[in-house]
GROMACS .gro file of C-alpha atoms in nm:
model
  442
    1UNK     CA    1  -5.845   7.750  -4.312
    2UNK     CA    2  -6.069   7.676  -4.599
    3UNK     CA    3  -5.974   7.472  -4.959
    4UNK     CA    4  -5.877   7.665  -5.222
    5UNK     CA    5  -5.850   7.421  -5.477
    6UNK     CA    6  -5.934   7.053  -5.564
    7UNK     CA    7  -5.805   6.878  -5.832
    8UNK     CA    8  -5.826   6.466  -5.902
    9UNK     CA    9  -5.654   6.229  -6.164
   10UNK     CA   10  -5.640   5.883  -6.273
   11UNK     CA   11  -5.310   5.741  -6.127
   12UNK     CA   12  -5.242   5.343  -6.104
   13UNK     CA   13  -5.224   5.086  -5.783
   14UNK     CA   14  -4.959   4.818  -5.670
   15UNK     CA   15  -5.181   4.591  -5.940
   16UNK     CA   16  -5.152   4.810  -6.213
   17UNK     CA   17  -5.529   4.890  -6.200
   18UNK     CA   18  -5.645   5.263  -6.241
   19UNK     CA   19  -5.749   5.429  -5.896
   20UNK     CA   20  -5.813   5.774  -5.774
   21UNK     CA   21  -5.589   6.043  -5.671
   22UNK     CA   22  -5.660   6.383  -5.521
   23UNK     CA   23  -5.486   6.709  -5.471
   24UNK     CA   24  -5.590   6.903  -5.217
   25UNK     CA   25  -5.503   7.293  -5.151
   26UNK     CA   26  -5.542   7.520  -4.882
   27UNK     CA   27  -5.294   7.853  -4.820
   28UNK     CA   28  -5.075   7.567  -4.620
   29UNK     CA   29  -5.003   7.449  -4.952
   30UNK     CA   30  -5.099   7.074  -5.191
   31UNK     CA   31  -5.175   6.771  -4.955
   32UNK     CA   32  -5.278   6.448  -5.183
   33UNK     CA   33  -5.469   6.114  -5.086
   34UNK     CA   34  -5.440   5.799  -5.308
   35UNK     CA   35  -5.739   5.537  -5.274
   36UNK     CA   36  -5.684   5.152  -5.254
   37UNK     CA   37  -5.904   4.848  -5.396
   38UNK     CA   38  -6.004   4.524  -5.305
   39UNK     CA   39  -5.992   4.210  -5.483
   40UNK     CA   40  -6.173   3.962  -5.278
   41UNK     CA   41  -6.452   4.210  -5.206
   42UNK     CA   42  -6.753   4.148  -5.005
   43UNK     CA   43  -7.087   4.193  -5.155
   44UNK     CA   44  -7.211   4.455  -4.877
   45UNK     CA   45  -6.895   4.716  -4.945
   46UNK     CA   46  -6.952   5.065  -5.070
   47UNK     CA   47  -6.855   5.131  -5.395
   48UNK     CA   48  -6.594   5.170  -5.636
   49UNK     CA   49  -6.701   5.337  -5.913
   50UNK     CA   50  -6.550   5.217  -6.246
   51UNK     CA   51  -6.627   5.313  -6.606
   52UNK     CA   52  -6.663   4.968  -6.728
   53UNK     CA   53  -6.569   5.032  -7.065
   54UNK     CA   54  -6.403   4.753  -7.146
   55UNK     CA   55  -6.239   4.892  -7.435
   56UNK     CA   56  -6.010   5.089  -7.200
   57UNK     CA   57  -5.841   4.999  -6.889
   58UNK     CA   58  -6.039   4.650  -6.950
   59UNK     CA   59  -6.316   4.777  -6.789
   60UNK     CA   60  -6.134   4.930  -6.471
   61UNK     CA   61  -6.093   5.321  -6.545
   62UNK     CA   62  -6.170   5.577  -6.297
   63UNK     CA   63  -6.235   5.845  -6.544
   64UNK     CA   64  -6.600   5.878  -6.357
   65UNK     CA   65  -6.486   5.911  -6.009
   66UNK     CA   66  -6.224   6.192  -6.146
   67UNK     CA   67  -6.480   6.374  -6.269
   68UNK     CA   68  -6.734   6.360  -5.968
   69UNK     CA   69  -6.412   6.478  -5.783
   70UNK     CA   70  -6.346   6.747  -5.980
   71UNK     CA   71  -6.688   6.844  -6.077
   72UNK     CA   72  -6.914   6.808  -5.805
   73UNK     CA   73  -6.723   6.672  -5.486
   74UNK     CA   74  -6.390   6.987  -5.469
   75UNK     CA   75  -6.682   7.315  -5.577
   76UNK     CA   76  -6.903   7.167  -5.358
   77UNK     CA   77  -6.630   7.151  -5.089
   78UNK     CA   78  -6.470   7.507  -5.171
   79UNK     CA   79  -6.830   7.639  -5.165
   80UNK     CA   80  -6.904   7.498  -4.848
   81UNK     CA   81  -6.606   7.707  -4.633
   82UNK     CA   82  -6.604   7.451  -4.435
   83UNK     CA   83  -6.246   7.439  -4.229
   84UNK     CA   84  -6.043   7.159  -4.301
   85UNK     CA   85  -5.998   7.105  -3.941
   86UNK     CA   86  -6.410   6.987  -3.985
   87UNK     CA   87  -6.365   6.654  -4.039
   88UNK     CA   88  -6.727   6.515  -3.955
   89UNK     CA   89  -6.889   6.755  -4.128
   90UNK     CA   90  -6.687   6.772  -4.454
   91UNK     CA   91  -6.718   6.389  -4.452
   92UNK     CA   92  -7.076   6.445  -4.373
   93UNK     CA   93  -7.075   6.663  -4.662
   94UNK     CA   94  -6.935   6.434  -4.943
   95UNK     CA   95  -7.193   6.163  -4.809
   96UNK     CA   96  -7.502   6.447  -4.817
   97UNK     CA   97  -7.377   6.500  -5.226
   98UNK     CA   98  -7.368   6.151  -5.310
   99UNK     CA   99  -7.683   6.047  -5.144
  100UNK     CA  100  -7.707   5.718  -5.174
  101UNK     CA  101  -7.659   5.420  -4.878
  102UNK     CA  102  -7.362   5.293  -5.027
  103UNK     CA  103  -7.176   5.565  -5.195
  104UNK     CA  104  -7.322   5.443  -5.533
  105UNK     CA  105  -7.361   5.765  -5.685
  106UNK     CA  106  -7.035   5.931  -5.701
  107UNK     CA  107  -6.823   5.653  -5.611
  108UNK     CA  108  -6.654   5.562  -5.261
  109UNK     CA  109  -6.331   5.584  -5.427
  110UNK     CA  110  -6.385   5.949  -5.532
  111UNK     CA  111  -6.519   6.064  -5.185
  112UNK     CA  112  -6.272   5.851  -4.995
  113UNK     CA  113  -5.954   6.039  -5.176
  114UNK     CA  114  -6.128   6.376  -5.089
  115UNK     CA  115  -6.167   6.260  -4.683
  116UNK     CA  116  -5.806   6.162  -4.685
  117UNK     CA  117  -5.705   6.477  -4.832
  118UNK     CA  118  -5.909   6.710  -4.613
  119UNK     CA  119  -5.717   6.452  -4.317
  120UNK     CA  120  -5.375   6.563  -4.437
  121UNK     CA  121  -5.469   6.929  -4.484
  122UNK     CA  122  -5.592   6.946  -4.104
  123UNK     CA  123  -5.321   6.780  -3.972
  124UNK     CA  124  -5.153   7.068  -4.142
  125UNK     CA  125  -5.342   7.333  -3.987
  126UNK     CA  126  -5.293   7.219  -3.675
  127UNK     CA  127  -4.923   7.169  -3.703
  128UNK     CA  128  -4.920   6.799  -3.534
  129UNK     CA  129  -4.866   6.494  -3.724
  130UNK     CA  130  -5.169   6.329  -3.884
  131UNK     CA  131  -5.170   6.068  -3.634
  132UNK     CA  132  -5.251   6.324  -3.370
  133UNK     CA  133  -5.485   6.504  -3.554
  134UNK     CA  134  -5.711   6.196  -3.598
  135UNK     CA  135  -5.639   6.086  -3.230
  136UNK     CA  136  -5.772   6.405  -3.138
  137UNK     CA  137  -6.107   6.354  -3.394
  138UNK     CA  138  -6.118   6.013  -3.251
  139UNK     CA  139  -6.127   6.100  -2.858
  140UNK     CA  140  -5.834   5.873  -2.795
  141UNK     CA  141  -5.551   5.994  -2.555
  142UNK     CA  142  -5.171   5.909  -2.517
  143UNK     CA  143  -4.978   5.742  -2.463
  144UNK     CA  144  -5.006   5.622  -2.857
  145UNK     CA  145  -5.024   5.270  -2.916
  146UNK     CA  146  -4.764   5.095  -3.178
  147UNK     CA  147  -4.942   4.797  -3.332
  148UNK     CA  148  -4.874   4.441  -3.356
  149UNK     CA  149  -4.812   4.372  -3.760
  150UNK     CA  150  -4.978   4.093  -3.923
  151UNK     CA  151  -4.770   3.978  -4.190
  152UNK     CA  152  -4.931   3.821  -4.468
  153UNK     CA  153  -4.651   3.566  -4.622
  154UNK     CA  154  -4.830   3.281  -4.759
  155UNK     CA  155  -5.128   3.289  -5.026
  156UNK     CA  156  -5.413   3.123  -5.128
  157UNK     CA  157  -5.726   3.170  -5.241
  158UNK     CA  158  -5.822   3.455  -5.447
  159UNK     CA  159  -5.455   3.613  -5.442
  160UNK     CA  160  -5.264   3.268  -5.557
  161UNK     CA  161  -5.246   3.035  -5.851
  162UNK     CA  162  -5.219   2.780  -5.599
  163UNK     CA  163  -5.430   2.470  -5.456
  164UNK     CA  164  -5.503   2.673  -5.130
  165UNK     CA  165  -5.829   2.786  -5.048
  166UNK     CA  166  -5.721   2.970  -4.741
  167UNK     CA  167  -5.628   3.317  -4.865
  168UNK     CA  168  -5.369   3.476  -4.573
  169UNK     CA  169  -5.191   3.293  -4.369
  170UNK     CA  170  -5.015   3.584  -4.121
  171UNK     CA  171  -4.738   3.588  -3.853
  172UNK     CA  172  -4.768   3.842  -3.539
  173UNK     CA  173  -4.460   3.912  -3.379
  174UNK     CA  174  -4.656   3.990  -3.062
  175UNK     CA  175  -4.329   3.877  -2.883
  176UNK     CA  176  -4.140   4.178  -2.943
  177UNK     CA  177  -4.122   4.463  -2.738
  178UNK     CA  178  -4.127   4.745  -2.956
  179UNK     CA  179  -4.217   4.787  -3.316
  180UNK     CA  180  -3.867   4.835  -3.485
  181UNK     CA  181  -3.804   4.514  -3.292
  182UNK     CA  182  -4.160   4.367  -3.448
  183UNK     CA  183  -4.024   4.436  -3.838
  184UNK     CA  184  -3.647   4.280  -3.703
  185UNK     CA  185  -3.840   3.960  -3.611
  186UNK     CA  186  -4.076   3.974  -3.899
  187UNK     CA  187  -3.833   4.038  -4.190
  188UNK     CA  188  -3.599   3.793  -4.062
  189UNK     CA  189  -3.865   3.505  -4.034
  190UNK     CA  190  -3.996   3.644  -4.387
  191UNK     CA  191  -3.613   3.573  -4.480
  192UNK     CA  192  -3.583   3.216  -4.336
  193UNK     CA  193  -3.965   3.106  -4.475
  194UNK     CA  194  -3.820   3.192  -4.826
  195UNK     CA  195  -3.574   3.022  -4.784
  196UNK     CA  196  -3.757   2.695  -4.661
  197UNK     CA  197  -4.022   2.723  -4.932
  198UNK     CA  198  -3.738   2.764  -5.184
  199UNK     CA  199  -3.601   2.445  -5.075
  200UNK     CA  200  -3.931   2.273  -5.072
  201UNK     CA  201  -4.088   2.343  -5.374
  202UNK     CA  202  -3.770   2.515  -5.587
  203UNK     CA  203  -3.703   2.859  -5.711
  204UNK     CA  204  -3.986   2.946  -5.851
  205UNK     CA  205  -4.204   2.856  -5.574
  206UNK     CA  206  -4.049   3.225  -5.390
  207UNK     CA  207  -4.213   3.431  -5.662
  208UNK     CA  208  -4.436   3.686  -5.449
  209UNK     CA  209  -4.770   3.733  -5.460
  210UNK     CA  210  -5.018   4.085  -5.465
  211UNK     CA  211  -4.936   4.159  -5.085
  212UNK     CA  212  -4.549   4.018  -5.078
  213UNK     CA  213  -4.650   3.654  -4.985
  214UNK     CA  214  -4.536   3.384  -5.108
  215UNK     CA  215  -4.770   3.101  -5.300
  216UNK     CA  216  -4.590   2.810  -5.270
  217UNK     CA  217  -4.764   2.487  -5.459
  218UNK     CA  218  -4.907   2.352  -5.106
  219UNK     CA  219  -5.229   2.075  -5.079
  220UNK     CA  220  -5.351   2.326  -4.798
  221UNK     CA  221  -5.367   2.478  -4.516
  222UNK     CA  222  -5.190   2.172  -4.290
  223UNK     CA  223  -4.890   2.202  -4.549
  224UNK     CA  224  -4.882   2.619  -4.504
  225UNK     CA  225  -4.896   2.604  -4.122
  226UNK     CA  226  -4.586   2.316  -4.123
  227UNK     CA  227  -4.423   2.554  -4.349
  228UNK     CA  228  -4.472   2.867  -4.063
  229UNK     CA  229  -4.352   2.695  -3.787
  230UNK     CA  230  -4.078   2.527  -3.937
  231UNK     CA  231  -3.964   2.920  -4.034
  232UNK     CA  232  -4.004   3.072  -3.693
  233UNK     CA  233  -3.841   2.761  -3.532
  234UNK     CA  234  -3.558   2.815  -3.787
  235UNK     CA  235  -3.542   3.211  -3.686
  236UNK     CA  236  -3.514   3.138  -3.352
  237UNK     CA  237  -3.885   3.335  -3.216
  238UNK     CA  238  -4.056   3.042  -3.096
  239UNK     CA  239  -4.283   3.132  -2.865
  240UNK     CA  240  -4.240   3.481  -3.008
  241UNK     CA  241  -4.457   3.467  -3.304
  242UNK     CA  242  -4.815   3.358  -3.322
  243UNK     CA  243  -4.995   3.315  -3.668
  244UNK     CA  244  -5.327   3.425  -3.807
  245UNK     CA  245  -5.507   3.301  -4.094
  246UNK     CA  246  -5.734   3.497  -4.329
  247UNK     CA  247  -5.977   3.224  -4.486
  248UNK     CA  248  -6.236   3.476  -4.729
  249UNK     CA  249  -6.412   3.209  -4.730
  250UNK     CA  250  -6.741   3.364  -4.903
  251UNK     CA  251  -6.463   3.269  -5.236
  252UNK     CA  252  -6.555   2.895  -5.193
  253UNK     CA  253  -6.897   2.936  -5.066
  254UNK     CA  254  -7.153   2.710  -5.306
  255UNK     CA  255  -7.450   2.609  -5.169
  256UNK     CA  256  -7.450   2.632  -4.867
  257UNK     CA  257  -7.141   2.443  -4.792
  258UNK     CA  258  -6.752   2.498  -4.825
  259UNK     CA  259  -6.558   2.375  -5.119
  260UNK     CA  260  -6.177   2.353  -4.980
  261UNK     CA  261  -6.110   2.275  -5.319
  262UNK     CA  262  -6.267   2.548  -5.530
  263UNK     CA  263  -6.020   2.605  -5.813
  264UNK     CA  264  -6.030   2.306  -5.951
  265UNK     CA  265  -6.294   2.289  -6.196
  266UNK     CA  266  -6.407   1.937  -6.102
  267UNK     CA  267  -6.436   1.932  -5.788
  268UNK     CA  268  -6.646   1.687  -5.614
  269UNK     CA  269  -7.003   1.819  -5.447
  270UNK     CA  270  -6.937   1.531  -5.198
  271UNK     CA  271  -6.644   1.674  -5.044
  272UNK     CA  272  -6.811   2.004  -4.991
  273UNK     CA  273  -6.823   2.059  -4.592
  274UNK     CA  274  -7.064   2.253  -4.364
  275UNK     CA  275  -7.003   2.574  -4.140
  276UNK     CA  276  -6.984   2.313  -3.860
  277UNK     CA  277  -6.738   2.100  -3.938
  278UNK     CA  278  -6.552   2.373  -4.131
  279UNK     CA  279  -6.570   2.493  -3.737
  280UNK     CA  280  -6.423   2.164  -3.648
  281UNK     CA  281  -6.135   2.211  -3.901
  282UNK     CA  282  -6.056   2.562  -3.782
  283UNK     CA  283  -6.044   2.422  -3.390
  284UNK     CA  284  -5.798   2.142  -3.458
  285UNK     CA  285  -5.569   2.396  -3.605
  286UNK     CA  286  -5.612   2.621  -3.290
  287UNK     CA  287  -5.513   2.304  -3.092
  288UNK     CA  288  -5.218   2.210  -3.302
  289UNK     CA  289  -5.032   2.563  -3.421
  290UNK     CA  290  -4.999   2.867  -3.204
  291UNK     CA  291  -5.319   3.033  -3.378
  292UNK     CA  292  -5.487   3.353  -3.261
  293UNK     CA  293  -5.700   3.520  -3.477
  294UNK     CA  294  -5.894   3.372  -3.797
  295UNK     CA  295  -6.055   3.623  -4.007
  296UNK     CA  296  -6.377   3.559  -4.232
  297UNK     CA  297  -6.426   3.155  -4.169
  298UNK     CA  298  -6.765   3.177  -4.292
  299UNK     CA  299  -6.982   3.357  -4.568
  300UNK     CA  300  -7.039   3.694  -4.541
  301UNK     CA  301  -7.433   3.619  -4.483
  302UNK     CA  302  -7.386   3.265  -4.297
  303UNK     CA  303  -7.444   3.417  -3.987
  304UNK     CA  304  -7.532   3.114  -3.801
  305UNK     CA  305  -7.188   2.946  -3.862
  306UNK     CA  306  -7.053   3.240  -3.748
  307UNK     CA  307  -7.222   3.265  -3.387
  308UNK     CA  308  -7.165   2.927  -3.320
  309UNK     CA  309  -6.802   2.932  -3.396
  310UNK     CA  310  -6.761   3.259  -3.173
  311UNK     CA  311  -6.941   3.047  -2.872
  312UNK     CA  312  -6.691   2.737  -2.955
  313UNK     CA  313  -6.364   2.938  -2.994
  314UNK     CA  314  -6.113   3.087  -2.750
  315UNK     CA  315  -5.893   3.320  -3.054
  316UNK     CA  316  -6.009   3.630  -3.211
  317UNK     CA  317  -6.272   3.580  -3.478
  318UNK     CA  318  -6.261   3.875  -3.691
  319UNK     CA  319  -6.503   4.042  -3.943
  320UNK     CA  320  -6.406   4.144  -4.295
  321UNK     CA  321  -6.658   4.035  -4.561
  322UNK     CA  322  -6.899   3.991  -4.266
  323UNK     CA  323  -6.909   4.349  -4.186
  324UNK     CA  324  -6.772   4.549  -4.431
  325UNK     CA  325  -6.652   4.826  -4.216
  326UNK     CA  326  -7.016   4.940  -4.155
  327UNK     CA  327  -7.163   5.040  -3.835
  328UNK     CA  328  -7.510   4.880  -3.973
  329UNK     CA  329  -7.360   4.561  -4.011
  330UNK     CA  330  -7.113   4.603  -3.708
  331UNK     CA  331  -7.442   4.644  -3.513
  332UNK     CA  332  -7.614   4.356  -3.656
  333UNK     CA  333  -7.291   4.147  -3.567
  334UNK     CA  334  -7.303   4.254  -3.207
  335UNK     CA  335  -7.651   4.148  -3.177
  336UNK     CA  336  -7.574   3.782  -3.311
  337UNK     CA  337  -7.257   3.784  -3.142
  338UNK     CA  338  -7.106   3.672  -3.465
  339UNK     CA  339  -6.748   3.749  -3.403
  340UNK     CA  340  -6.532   3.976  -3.178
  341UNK     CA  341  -6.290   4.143  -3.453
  342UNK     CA  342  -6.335   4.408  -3.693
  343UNK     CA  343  -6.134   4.482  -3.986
  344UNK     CA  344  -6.114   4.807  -4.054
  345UNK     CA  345  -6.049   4.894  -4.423
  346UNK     CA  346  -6.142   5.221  -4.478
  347UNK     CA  347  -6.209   5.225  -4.898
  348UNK     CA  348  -6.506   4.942  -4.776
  349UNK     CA  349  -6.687   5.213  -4.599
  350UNK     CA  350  -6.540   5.537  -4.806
  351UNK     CA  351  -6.470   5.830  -4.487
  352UNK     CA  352  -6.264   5.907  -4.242
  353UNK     CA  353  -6.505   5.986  -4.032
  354UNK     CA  354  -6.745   5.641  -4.047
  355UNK     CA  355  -6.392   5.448  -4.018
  356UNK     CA  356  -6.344   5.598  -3.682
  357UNK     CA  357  -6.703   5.532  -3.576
  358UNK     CA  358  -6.699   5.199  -3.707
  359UNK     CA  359  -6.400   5.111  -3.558
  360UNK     CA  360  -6.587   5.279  -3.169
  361UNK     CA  361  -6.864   5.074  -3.218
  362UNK     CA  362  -6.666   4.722  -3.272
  363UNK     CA  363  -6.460   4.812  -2.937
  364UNK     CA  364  -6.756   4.955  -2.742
  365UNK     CA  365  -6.870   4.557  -2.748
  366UNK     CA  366  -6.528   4.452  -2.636
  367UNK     CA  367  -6.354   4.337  -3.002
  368UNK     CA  368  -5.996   4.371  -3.127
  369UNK     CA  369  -5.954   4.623  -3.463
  370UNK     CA  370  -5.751   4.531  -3.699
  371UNK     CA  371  -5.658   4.796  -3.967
  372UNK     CA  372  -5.553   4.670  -4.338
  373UNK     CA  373  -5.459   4.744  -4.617
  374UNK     CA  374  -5.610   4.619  -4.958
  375UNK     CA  375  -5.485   4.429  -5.176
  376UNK     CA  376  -5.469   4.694  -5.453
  377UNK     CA  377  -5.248   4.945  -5.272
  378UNK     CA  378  -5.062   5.291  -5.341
  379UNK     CA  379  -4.770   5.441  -5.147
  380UNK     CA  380  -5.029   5.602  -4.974
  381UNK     CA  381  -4.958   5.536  -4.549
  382UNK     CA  382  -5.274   5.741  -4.391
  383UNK     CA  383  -5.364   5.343  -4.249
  384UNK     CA  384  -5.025   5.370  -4.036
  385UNK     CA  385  -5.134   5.731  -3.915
  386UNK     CA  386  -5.508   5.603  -3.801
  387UNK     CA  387  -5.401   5.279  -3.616
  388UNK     CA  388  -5.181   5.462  -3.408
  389UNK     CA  389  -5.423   5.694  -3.353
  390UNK     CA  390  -5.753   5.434  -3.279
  391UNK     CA  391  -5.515   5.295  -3.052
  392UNK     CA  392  -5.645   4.951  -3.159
  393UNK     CA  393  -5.261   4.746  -3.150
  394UNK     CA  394  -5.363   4.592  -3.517
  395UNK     CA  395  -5.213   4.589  -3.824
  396UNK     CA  396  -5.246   4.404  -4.146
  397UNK     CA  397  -5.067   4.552  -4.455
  398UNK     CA  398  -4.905   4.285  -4.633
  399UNK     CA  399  -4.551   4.090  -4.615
  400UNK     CA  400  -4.262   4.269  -4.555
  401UNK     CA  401  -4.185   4.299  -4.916
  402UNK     CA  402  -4.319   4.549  -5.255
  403UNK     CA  403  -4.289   4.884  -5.151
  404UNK     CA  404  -4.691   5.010  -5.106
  405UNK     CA  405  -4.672   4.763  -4.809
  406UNK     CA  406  -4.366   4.841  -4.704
  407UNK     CA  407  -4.430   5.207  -4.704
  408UNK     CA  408  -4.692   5.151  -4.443
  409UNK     CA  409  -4.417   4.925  -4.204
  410UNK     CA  410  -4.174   5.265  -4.262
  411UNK     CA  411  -4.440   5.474  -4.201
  412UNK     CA  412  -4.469   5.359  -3.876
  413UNK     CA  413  -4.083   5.302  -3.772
  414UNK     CA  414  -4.092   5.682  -3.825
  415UNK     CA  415  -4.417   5.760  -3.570
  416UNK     CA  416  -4.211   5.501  -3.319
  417UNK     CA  417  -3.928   5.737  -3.324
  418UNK     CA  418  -4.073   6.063  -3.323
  419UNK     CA  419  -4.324   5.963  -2.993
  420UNK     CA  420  -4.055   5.829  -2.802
  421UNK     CA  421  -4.336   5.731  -2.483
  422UNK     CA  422  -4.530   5.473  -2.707
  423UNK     CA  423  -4.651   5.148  -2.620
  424UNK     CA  424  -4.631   4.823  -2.830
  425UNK     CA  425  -4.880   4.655  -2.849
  426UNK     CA  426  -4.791   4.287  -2.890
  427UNK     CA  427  -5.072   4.100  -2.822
  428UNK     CA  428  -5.237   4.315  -2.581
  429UNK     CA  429  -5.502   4.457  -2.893
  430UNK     CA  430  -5.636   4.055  -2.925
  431UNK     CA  431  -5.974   3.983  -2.824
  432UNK     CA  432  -5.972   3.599  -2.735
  433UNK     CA  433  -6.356   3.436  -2.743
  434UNK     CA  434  -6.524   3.630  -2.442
  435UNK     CA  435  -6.218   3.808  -2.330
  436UNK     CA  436  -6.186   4.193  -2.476
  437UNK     CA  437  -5.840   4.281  -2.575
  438UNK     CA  438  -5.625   4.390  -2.276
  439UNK     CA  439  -5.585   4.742  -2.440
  440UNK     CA  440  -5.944   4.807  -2.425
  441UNK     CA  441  -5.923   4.839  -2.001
  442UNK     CA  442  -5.642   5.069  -2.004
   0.00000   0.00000   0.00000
């Protein structure tokens, strides 16, 4: 079955920023993709076109990336006949149009929201549920996977008004035994950490951040970790719950050094730290809280940091700004042996198609994939069909809290109940230093 008709608008995200929407039609009927966006973005993403007329939308419009939709991306597409069972080759399609290495032409927002579409649409003609479909694109066989959840409840960096330079700090129910039981120990920790903070720093201290977290006025990342493990002592899931920190630290890179206190305006060159005893910093915490995976602890082009801290460490060191969701710079990260985690956001490389392949490559080398959100979301959920069908036991998409993440959580409560033979995860999708995630040698 062909598409009959494509149609694209300007709708909003969870940030009230314009982003792209598309309608897709084939005799099955309308299928429609919304497309995230990033906020701490690294430099090497593909990317989002915006009009930058700063008269409207401050800058931010989409009105563009509509129109390469509707003009140029859906006749192309309708032209084509291509089936929308075709995934490769309609993605390879929309990448042929746009020509360019990074999507610069038409906009990875505007070719992303058509891949998603066409995703939904072949699910459709199949008859299975999306996460089958792209199981079946991806090679991967049940039994289905459930993933561990990585929710993101305290802020810093980009995403808070706060003192913290760390930007996610993350509990992983990896205890649990099933998914629904995953969100039961997640949402109640989320509920006794709110309450903690509250009492700490006051009322206003619980107000929640882009992703659900909360931004409590900590000195850093000691304070947020106390805070953690005070809350899943207080839950009762010791043992149950291990934490994972998200660091973007390319957002206090000057200089070649680290600048733990970056949003204060004066702060003192002197106290500026290296990638080595950033290292150092990173590996007392690993000693001290029940740690397990630290995403982006370096600069997206310190690559040296970044292989020596892979050597040194014994957690999952995972790629984000570092490699962007590209199999280039996947590659390049293999060679170095810079780190042994990908994230997988799929608006940084703009297809279906090259998420699934990116996310091959980063496992054919033994690393955990971790698939997130961003932090500019819609109720879109297509993140909770693909890590279910990768497989990969790894998922980031915010606290349990504001309903684009939440969607995603609900999402998958609804895949755990309709596969009945699935697997949780738990911690089973890590990698751990030199050790590949136990899912990998199924």
């Amino acid at each position: 079955m062909s598409v009959t008709k494509v149609h694209a608008r300007q709708i909003f995200d969870s940030r009230g920023n314009p982003t792209v929407e598309v309608d897709l039609h084939t005799d099955k009927g309308l299928f429609r993709a919304a497309v995230p966006s990033g906020a701490s973005t690294g430099v090497h993403e593909a990317v989002e076109l915006r009009d930058g007329d700063k008269a409207n939308y401050v800058g931010k419009g989409v009105s563009k990336a509509v129109n390469n939709v509707n003009a140029v991306l859906g006749p192309e597409l309708i032209k084509s006949g291509l089936k929308v069972t075709q995934q490769k080759e309609i993605d390879d399609l929309l990448i042929k149009l746009d020509g360019t290495p990074n999507k610069g032409k038409l906009g990875a927002n505007a070719i992303l929201g058509v891949s998603i579409a066409c995703v939904e649409a072949g699910a459709a003609e199949k008859g299975v549920p999306v996460y089958q479909h792209l199981a079946e694109l991806a090679g991967v066989k049940p039994p289905y996977i459930m993933p561990c959840p990585a929710f993101n409840v305290i802020n810093g960096g980009s995403h808070a008004g706060n003192k913290l330079a760390f930007q996610e700090f993350m509990l992983l129910p990896t205890g649990a035994t099933s998914f629904t039981e995953a969100m039961k120990i997640g949402t109640e920790t989320y509920h006794t950490l709110k309450k903690v903070i509250s009492a700490k720093y006051g009322i206003d201290a619980v107000n929640v951040g882009d992703e659900g977290g909360f931004a409590p006025n900590v000195s850093g990342a000691d304070e947020s970790l106390e805070l953690l493990t005070e809350a899943i002592s207080k839950a009762g899931y010791e043992g149950k719950i291990k934490i994972a920190l998200d660091v973007a630290s390319s957002e206090f890179y000057k200089d070649g050094k680290y600048d733990l206190d970056f949003k204060n305006p004066n702060s003192d060159p002197q106290k500026w730290i290296s990638g080595t005893e950033l290292a150092d910093l990173y590996l007392s915490y690993v000693k001290k809280y029940p740690i397990v995976s630290i995403e982006d602890p370096f600069d997206q082009d310190d690559w040296e940091a970044w292989t020596h801290f892979t050597k040194n460490s014994s957690v999952q060191i995972v790629g984000d700004d570092l490699t962007v969701t590209n199999p280039l710079r996947i590659k390049t990260a293999i060679e170095k042996k810079a780190c042994n985690g990908l994230l997988l956001k799929i608006n940084q490389i703009g297809t279906i198609s090259e998420s699934i392949q990116a996310a091959q490559l980063a496992q054919s080398d033994g690393w955990g994939v971790m698939v997130s959100h961003r932090s500019g979301e819609t109720e879109n959920t297509i993140i909770a069909d693909l890590v279910v069908a990768l497989g990969t036991g790894q998922i980031k998409t915010g606290a349990p809290a504001r309903s684009e993440r939440v969607a995603k959580y609900n999402a998958l409560l609804r895949i755990e109940g309709e596969i009945k033979d699935g697997v949780y995860a738990g911690d089973k999708g890590l990698s751990a230093g030199l050790t590949a995630p136990a899912l990998l040698k199924k």
